[in-house]
């Protein structure tokens, strides 16, 4: 199972996967990069394309597969939250 990356999609889509995004998540860049590589290996496809250093400092952006996977994951996460809320009220109706 892929370890959940707590990376808001706007950080990947707008800021891209940079040191600034890792810092905003209070995570070392090296750890964030390692988790991303692990996720890509387990999923079997690249989530991002990377540009190393250079004049503009490099960065990353989501691949088309990465965008699709992220959208599907967010839909899955939202469905889990909704299902959990319904189940909780089913087992604890007095909490309504």
XYZ file of C-alpha atoms in Angstrom:
96
model
C 0.000 0.000 0.000
C 1.258 3.464 -0.850
C 1.907 5.556 2.233
C -0.401 8.554 2.205
C 1.413 11.708 1.250
C -0.069 14.689 3.013
C 0.539 17.004 0.090
C -2.386 19.261 -0.749
C -3.007 19.076 -4.480
C -2.587 22.826 -4.878
C 1.033 22.457 -3.725
C 1.720 19.924 -6.432
C -0.226 21.704 -9.142
C 0.741 25.305 -8.414
C 3.923 25.401 -6.334
C 5.164 22.108 -7.793
C 7.141 19.655 -5.753
C 9.934 21.912 -4.553
C 11.798 22.546 -1.344
C 9.317 25.342 -0.592
C 6.380 22.920 -0.781
C 8.177 20.417 1.477
C 8.957 23.181 3.974
C 5.345 24.346 4.013
C 4.336 20.789 4.913
C 6.986 20.860 7.684
C 8.803 17.968 6.049
C 12.422 17.718 5.021
C 12.776 17.867 1.240
C 14.812 14.657 1.290
C 12.012 12.814 3.111
C 9.317 14.207 0.813
C 11.375 13.239 -2.221
C 11.936 9.729 -0.843
C 8.198 9.270 -0.192
C 7.378 10.455 -3.703
C 9.883 8.040 -5.251
C 8.507 5.196 -3.110
C 4.934 6.002 -4.184
C 5.964 6.056 -7.844
C 7.721 2.715 -7.490
C 4.713 1.097 -5.798
C 2.224 2.587 -8.276
C 4.347 1.599 -11.248
C 4.315 4.969 -13.001
C 5.811 8.442 -12.473
C 3.662 10.957 -10.635
C 5.884 13.879 -11.545
C 8.416 14.984 -14.107
C 11.480 16.602 -12.617
C 13.787 19.323 -13.883
C 17.095 19.434 -12.025
C 18.630 22.752 -10.963
C 19.716 25.182 -13.601
C 19.109 28.907 -13.973
C 15.481 28.696 -12.785
C 16.228 26.272 -9.933
C 14.423 23.228 -11.333
C 11.245 21.763 -9.925
C 8.584 19.206 -10.693
C 5.094 19.019 -12.081
C 2.480 16.309 -12.207
C 2.384 13.928 -15.134
C -0.989 13.275 -16.761
C -1.078 9.905 -14.953
C -0.194 11.714 -11.728
C -3.046 14.199 -12.179
C -5.512 11.388 -12.876
C -4.289 9.326 -9.900
C -4.442 12.329 -7.582
C -8.018 13.097 -8.636
C -9.057 9.463 -8.167
C -7.341 9.358 -4.750
C -9.072 12.557 -3.625
C -12.442 11.103 -4.732
C -11.660 7.895 -2.823
C -10.634 9.862 0.294
C -13.821 11.949 0.171
C -15.982 8.824 -0.260
C -14.257 7.209 2.740
C -14.947 10.261 4.900
C -18.608 10.267 3.872
C -19.002 6.519 4.465
C -17.305 6.832 7.851
C -19.684 9.607 8.929
C -22.707 7.520 7.929
C -21.411 4.434 9.738
C -20.627 6.430 12.865
C -24.190 7.743 13.028
C -25.532 4.235 12.372
C -23.652 2.865 15.390
C -24.025 5.970 17.561
C -27.422 7.456 16.617
C -27.571 9.515 19.788
C -24.773 11.680 18.326
C -27.081 13.187 15.703
